[in-house]
Coordinates of C-alpha atoms in Angstrom, one line a residue:
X1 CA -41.0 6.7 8.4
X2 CA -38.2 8.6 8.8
X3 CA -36.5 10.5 11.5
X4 CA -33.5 12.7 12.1
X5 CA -30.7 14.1 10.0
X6 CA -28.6 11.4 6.7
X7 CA -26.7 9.5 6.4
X8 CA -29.7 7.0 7.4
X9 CA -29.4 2.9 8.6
X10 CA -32.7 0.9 8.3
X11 CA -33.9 -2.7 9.2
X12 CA -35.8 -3.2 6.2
X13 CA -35.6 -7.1 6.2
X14 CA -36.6 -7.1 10.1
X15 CA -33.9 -8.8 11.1
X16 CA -34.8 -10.2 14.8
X17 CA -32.0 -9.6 17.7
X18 CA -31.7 -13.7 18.5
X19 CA -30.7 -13.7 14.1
X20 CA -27.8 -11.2 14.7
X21 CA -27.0 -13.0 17.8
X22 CA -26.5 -16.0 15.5
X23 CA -24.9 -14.3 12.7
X24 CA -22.0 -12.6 15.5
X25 CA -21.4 -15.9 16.6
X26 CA -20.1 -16.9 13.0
X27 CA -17.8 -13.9 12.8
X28 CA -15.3 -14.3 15.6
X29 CA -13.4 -11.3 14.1
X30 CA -16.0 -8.8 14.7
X31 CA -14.8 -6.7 17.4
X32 CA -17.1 -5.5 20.4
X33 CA -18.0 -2.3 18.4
X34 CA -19.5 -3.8 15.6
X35 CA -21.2 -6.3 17.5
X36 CA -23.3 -3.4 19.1
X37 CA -23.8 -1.3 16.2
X38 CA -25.4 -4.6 14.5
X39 CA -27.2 -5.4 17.7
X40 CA -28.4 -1.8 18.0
X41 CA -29.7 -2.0 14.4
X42 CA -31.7 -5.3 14.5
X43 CA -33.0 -3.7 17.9
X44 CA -34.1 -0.8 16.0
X45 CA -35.8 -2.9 13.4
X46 CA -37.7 -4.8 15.8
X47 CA -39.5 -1.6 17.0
X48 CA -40.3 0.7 13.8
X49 CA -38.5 -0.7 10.7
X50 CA -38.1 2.6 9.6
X51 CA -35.2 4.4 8.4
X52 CA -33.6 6.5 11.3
X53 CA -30.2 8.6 11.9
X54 CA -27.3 7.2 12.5
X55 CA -26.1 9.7 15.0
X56 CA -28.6 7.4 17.0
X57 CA -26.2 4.7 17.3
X58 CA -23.8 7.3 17.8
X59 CA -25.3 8.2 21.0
X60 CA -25.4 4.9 21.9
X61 CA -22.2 3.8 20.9
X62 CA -20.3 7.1 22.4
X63 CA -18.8 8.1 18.6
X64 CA -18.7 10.2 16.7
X65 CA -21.3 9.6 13.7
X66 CA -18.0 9.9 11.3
X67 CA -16.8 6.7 13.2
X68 CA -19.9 5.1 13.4
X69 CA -20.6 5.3 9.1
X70 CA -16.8 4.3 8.9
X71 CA -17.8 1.1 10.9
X72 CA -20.7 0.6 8.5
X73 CA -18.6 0.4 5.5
X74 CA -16.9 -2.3 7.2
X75 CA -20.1 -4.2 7.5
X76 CA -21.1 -3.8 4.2
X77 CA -17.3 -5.2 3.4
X78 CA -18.5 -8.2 5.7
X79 CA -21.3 -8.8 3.8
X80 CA -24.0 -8.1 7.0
X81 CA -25.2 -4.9 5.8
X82 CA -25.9 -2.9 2.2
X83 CA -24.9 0.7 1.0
X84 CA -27.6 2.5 -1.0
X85 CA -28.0 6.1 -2.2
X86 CA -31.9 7.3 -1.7
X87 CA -33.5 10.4 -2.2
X88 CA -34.3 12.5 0.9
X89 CA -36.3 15.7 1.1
X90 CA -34.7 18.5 1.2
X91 CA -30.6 17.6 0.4
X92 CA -30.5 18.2 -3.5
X93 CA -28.2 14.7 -4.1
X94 CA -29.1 11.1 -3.0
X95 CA -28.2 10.2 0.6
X96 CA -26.1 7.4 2.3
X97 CA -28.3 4.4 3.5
X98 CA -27.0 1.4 5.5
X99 CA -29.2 -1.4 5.8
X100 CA -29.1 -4.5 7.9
X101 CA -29.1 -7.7 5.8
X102 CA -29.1 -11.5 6.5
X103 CA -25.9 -12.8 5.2
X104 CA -24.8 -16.1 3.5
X105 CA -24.4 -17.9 6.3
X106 CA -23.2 -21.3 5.5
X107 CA -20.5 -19.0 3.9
X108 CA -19.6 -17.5 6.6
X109 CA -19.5 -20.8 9.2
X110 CA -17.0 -22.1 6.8
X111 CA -15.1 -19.5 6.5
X112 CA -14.9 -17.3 10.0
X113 CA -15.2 -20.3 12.6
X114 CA -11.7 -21.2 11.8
X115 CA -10.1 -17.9 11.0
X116 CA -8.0 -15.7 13.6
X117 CA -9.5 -12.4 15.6
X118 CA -7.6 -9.6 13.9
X119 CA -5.1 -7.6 16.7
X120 CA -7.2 -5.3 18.6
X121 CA -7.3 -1.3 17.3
X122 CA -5.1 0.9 19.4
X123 CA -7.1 3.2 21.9
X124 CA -5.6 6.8 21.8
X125 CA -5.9 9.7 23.9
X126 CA -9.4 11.4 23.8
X127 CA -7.6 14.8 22.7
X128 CA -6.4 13.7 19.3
X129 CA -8.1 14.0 16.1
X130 CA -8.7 10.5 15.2
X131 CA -9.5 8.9 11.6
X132 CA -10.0 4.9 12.1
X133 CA -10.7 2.2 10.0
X134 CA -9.9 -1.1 10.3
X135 CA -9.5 -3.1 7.0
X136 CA -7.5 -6.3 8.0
X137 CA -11.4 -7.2 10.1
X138 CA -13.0 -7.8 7.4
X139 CA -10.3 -9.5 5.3
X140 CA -10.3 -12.1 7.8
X141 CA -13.7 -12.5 7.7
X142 CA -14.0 -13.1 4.1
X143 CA -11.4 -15.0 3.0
X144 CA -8.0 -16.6 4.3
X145 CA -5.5 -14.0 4.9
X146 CA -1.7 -15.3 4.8
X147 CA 1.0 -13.1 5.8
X148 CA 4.0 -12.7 2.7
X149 CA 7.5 -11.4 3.0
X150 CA 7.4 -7.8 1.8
X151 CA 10.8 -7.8 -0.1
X152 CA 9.6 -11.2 -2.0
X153 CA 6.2 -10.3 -3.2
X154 CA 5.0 -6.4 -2.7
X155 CA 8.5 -5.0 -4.1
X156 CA 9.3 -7.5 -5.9
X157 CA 6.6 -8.8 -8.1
X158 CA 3.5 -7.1 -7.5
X159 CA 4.5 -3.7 -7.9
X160 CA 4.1 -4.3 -11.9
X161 CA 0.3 -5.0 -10.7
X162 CA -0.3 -1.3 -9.3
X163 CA -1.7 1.5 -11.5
X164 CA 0.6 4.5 -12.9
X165 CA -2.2 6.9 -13.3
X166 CA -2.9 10.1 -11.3
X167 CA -6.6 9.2 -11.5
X168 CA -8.1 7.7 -8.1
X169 CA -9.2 4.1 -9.3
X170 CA -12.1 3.0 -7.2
X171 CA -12.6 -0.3 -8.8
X172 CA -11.2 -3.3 -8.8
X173 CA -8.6 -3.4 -10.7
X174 CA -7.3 -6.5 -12.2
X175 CA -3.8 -7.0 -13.9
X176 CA -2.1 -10.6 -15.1
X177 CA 1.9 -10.5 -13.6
X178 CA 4.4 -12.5 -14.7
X179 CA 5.7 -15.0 -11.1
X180 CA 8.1 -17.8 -12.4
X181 CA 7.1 -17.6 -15.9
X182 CA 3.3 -18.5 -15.1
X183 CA 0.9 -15.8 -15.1
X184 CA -0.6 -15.0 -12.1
X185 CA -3.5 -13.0 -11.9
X186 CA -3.9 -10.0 -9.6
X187 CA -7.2 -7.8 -8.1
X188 CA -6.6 -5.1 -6.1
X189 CA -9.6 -4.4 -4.4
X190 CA -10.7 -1.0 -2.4
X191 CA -11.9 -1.5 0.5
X192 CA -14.6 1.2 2.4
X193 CA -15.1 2.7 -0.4
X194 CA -11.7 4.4 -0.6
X195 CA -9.0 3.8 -3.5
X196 CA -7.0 1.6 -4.7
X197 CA -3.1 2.3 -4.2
X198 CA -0.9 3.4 -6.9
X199 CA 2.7 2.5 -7.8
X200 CA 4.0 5.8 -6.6
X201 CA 2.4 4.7 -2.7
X202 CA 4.9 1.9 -2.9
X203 CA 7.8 4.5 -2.7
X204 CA 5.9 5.6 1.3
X205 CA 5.3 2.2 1.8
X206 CA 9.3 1.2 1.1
X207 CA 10.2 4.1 3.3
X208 CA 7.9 3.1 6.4
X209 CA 9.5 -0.3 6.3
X210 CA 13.2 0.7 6.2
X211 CA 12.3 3.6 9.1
X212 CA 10.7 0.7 11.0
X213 CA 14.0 -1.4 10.3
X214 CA 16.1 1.1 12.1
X215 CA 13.7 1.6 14.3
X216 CA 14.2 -1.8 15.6
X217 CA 18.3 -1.5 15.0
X218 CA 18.4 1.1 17.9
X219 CA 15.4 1.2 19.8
X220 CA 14.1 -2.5 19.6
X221 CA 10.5 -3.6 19.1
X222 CA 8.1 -2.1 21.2
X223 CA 6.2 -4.9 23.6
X224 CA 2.2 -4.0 21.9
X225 CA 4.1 -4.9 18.7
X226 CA 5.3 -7.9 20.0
X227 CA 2.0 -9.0 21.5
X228 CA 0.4 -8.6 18.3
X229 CA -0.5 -5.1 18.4
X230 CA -0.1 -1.6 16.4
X231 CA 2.7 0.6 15.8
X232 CA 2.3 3.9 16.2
X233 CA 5.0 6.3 14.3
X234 CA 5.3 9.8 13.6
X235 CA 5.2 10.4 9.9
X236 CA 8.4 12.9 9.7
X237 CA 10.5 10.1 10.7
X238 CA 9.5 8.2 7.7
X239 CA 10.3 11.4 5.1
X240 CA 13.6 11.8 7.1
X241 CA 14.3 8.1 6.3
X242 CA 13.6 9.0 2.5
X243 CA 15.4 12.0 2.6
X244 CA 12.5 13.9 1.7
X245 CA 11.6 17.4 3.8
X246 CA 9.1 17.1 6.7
X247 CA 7.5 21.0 5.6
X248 CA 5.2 21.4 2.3
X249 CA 3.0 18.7 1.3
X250 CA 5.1 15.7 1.4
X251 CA 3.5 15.1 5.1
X252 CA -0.2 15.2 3.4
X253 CA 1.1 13.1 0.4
X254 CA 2.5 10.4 2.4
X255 CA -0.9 10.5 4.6
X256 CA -2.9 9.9 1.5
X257 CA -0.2 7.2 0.6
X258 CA -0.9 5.2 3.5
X259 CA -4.5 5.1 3.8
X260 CA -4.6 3.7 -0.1
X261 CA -2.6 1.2 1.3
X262 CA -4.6 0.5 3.6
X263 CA -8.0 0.3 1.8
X264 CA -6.6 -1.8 -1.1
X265 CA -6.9 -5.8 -0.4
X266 CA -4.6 -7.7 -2.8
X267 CA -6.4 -10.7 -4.0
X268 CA -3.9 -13.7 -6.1
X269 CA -4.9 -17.0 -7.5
X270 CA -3.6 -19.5 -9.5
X271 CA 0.2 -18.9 -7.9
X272 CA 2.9 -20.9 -9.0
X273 CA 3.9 -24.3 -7.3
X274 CA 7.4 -22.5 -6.0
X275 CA 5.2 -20.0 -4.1
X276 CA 3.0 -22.5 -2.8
X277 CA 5.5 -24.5 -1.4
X278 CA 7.6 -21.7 -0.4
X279 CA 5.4 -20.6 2.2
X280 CA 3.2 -23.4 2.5
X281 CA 0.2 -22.6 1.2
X282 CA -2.5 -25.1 0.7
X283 CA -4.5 -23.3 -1.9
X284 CA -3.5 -21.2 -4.7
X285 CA -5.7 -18.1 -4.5
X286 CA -4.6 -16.2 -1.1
X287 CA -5.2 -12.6 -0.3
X288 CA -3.3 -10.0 2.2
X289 CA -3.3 -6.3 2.7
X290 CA -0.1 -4.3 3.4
X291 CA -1.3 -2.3 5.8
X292 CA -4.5 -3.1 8.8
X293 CA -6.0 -1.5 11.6
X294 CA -4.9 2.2 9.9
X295 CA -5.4 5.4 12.0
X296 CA -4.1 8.8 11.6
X297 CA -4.3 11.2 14.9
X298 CA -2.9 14.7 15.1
X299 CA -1.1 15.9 18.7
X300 CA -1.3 19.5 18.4
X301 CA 1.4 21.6 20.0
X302 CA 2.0 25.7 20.1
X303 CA 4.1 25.7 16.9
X304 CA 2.7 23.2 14.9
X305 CA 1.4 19.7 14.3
X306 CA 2.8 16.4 14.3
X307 CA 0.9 13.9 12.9
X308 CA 1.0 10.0 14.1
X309 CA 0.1 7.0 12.3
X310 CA -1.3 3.9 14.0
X311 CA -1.0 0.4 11.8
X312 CA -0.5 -3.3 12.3
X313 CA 1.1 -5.6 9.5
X314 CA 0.8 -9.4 9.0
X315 CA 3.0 -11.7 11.5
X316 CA 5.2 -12.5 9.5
X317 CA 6.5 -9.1 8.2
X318 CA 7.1 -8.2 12.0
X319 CA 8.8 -11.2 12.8
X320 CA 11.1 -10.8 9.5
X321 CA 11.3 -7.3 11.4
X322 CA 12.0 -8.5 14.9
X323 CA 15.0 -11.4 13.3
X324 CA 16.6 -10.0 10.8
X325 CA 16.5 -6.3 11.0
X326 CA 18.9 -5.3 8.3
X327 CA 19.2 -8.0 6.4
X328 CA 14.8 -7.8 5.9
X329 CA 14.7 -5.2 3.2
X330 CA 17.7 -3.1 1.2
X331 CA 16.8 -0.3 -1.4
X332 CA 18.4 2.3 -2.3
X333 CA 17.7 5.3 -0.5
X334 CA 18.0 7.2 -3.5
X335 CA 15.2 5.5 -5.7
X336 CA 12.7 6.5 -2.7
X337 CA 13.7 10.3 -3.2
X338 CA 14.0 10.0 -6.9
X339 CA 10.1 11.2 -7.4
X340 CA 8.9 9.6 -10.5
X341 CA 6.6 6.3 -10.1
X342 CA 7.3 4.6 -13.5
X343 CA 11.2 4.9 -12.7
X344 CA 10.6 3.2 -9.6
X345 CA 8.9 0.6 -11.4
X346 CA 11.9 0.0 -13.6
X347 CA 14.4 0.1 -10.6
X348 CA 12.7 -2.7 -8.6
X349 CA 12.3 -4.6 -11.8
X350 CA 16.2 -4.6 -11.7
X351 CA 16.7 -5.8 -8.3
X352 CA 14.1 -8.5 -9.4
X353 CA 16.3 -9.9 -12.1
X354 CA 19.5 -9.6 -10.5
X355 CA 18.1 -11.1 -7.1
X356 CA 21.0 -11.2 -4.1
X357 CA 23.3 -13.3 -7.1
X358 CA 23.3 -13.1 -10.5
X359 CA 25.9 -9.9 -11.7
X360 CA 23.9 -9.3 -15.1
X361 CA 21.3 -10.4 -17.3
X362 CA 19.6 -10.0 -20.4
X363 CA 16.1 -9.6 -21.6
X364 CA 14.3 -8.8 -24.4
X365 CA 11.5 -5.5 -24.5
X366 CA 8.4 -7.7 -24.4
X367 CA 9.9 -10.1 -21.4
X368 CA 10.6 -6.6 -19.7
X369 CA 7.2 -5.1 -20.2
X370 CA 5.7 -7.9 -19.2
X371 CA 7.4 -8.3 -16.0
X372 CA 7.3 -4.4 -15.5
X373 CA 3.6 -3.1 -16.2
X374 CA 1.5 -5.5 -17.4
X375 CA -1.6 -3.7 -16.9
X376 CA -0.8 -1.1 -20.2
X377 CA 0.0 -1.7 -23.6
X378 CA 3.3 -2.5 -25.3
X379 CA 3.3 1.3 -27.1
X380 CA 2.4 2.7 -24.0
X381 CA 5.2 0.6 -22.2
X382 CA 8.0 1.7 -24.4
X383 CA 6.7 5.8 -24.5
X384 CA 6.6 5.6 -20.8
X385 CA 10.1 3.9 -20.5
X386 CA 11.7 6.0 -23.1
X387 CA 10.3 8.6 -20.8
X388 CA 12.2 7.7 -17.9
X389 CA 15.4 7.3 -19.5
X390 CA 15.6 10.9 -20.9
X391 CA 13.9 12.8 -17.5
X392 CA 16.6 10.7 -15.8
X393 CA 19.5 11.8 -18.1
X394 CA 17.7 15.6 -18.2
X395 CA 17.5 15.6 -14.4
X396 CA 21.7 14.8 -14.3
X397 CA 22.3 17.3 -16.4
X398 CA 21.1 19.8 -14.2
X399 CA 22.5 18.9 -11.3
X400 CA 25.7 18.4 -13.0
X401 CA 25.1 22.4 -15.0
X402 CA 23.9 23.7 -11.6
X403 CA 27.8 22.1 -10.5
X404 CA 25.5 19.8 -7.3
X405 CA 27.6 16.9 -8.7
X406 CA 30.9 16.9 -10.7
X407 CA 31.7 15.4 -13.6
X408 CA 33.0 12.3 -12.5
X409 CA 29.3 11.7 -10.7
X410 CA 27.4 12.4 -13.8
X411 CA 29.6 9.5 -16.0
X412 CA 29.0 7.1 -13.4
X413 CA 25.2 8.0 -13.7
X414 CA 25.0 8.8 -17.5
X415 CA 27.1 6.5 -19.3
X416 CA 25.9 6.3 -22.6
X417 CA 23.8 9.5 -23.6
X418 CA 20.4 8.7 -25.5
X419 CA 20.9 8.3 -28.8
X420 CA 18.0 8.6 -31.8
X421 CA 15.3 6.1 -32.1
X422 CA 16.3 3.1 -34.3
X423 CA 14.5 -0.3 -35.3
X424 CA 10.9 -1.7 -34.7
X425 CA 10.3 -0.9 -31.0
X426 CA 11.4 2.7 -31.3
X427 CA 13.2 2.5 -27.7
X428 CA 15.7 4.7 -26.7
X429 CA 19.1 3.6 -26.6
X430 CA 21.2 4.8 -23.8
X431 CA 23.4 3.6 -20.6
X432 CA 21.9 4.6 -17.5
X433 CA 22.5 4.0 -13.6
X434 CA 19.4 3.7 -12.1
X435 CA 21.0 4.1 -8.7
X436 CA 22.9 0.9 -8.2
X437 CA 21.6 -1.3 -11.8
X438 CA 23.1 -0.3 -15.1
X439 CA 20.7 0.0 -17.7
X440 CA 22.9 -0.6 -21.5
X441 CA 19.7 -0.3 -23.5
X442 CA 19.5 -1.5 -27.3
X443 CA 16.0 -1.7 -29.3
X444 CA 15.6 -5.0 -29.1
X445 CA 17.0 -5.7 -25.1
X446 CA 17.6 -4.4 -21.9
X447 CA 21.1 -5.7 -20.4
X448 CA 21.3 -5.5 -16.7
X449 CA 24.5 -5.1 -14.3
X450 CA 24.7 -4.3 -10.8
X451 CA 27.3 -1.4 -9.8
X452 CA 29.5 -3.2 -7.4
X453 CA 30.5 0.6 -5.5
X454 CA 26.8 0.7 -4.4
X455 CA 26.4 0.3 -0.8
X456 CA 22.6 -1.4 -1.1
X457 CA 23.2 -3.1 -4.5
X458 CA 26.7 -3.8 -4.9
X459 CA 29.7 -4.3 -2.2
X460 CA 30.8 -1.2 -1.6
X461 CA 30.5 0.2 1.8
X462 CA 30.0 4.0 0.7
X463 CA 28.5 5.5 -2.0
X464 CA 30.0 8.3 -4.0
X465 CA 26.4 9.5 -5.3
X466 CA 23.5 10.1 -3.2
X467 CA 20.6 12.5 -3.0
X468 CA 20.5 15.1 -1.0
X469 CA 18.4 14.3 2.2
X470 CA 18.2 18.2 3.4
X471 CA 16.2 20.2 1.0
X472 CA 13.1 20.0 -0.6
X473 CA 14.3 19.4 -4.1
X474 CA 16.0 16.2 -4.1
X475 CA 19.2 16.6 -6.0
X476 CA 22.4 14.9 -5.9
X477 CA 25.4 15.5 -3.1
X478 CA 28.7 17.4 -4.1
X479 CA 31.8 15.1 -2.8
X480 CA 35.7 15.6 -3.1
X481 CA 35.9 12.8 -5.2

């Protein structure tokens, strides 16, 4: 039998209350709402075993049944309940069905007795237009999560692991990255049936970290943060920290951003001994997200909208946060505004290899494509790199024809033009600054130097070439240089 209006839950298995009871006690992470819904469903079961609404446990919840399937997916993330797609009478496509399922249990006691309770969700006003779903709850429950530094994993290895396409990639997708010459591999799992994140999310991601640095600089570090709870940000501060405008689309593209970050569970094994040791790990497959607990509310004023994100991250990026400040994270600004995902790639690459020491350094095309997308072919490597190097120099020209920079600015960012294709890799040979790294590129290797006058790479204290932070168009700034 069944009643009311899809998406539809069932307790198919019957599934007595006293079994959920037990199964709840094995998840210590499940917070008070999903213990009801689960509770409401076995409930249900016990009486009919049919298939019935979910704006049922809507009602009983006090949700909205939007937030009620959201919680759902969660559960079938946990591994307590199954997603199908049935036929119903009278919608011409298959309908959503959750159903209540017994779990594996002796998993789950190994597993969620001895794991932490995720930070609670931040409660918001009643007025705003809330979209919430927590991710880091079931990460807990399934496997150990372990906090990283952001600057010594996310930007600086694993950003070779996510996708350059403009396709939404909702399956796991699995890539082999190079971590102290041992490959490591990578998943990057969607989570709630949502996304993975891209490469080009990193550049929002980069520029929520640096606004929270400042944000701690002059304001400090709010007291929910500190007590393990959620930051909640406007999203135009972050685009003013990139230099990119807060009108258009950018606000809705760095929206989108954020949630694939959030529904994207990073999954490593077999990690090097250095990284083990380094932060103590006592097994070599760990797991981590880089965003949890992700919300997006709107507070609606006369003139327009300002739109608010709510997050958490692990521990041990806000503590980094909280005792370093601006030592935790230094990019150039420009790279952010720069709008081009595989250039990105190729500028983090270089920070990689130079680290906080080493001047210069040289590496072949295959090390370099390795270490920069290892996901793609070689051929496809090199076209895309020899694509960066002449949108790059195309891009200076005209700023330079357009007179936004002089002369002097375009040599210091072009300083060897792209010459024709010679030898066996058919790369590109130029000298370019990719915003504090000089790029002198041969066919056969790549030789890296840091540009001592750049304020985030090198020691100067000003830079004499930066993008303009005020219009829409990024371009570069006109000085009297």
């Amino acid at each position: 039998m069944t009643t009311g209006t899809p998406p539809f839950y069932d307790n198919h298995h019957r599934i007595s209350a006293d079994m959920v009871q037990q199964i709840i006690a094995l998840m210590p992470g499940l917070d008070d709402t999903h213990r009801r819904i689960l509770s409401f469903m076995a409930l249900s079961g016990d009486q009919q075993g049919g298939r019935s609404s979910i704006q049922e446990i809507a009602d009983y919840i006090g949700f909205k049944p939007a937030a009620i399937r959201n919680r759902l997916k969660v559960l079938v993330s946990a591994g307590v309940a199954e997603h199908h797609l049935v036929s119903f009478e009278g919608c011409r496509r298959p309908v959503s069905l959750f159903r209540l399922i017994v779990p594996e249990v002796g998993r789950l006691a190994n597993l969620g007795s001895a794991l932490p309770s995720p930070a609670p969700i931040p409660v918001l006003p009643e007025s705003h237009e809330i979209h919430s779903f927590s991710h880091e709850l079931f990460s807990s429950i399934l496997r150990d999560e372990t906090p990283f530094f952001v600057d010594n994993l996310f930007c600086t290895v694993l950003f070779s692991a996510l996708p350059v396409s403009r396709k939404l990639i909702y399956d796991p997708h699995k890539v082999i990255v190079d971590w102290y010459g041992q490959d490591v591999p990578v998943t990057l799992r969607p989570l709630a049936e949502r996304p993975v994140c891209k490469a080009d999310d990193l550049r929002f991601y980069i520029g929520l970290i640096t606004y929270l640095v400042e944000l701690v600089q002059t304001e400090g570090v709010p007291l929910s943060v500190i007590d393990g709870g959620a930051w909640t940000i406007k999203v135009s501060d972050v685009l003013n920290v990139m230099g990119l405008s807060t009108s258009g689309g950018n606000t809705k593209t760095a929206l989108a951003s954020f949630e694939r970050l959030a529904s994207t569970s990073v999954e490593l094994s077999a990690l090097p001994k250095q990284v083990m040791e380094r932060y103590d790990f006592e097994r070599a497959e760990q797991s981590f997200q880089a965003l949890g607990n992700f919300g997006i509310y709107q507070k609606t004023a006369k003139v327009n909208k300002t739109a608010f994100i709510t997050f958490t991250l692990p521990p041990t990026i806000n503590d980094s946060l909280i005792k370093y400040g601006r030592d935790f994270f230094k990019l150039s600004p420009n790279a952010l505004r720069y709008n081009e995902a595989y250039f990105l790639r190729v500028h983090l690459w270089a920070k990689r290899r130079l680290g906080q020491n080493l001047s210069s350094k040289t590496l072949d095309h295959r090390r370099a494509w390795k270490e920069i997308s290892p996901g793609i072919p070689f051929k496809e490597h090199i076209k895309r790199f020899n694509d960066v190097v002449l949108n790059f120099v195309d891009y200076v020209d005209s700023l330079l024809a357009n007179e936004v920079i002089t002369r002097v600015q375009f040599n210091m960012l072009v300083i060897g033009r792209p010459r024709a294709v010679q030898g066996k890799h058919q790369v590109i040979n130029a000298s370019i600054n990719v915003f504090g790294y000089i790029l002198r590129i041969t066919d056969t290797h790549i030789h890296i130097t840091r540009d001592i006058a750049d304020p985030y790479v090198g020691l100067g204290s000003q830079s004499s070439v930066m993008l303009d932070s005020a219009g829409s168009v990024a371009s570069l700034v006109k000085t009297d240089n």
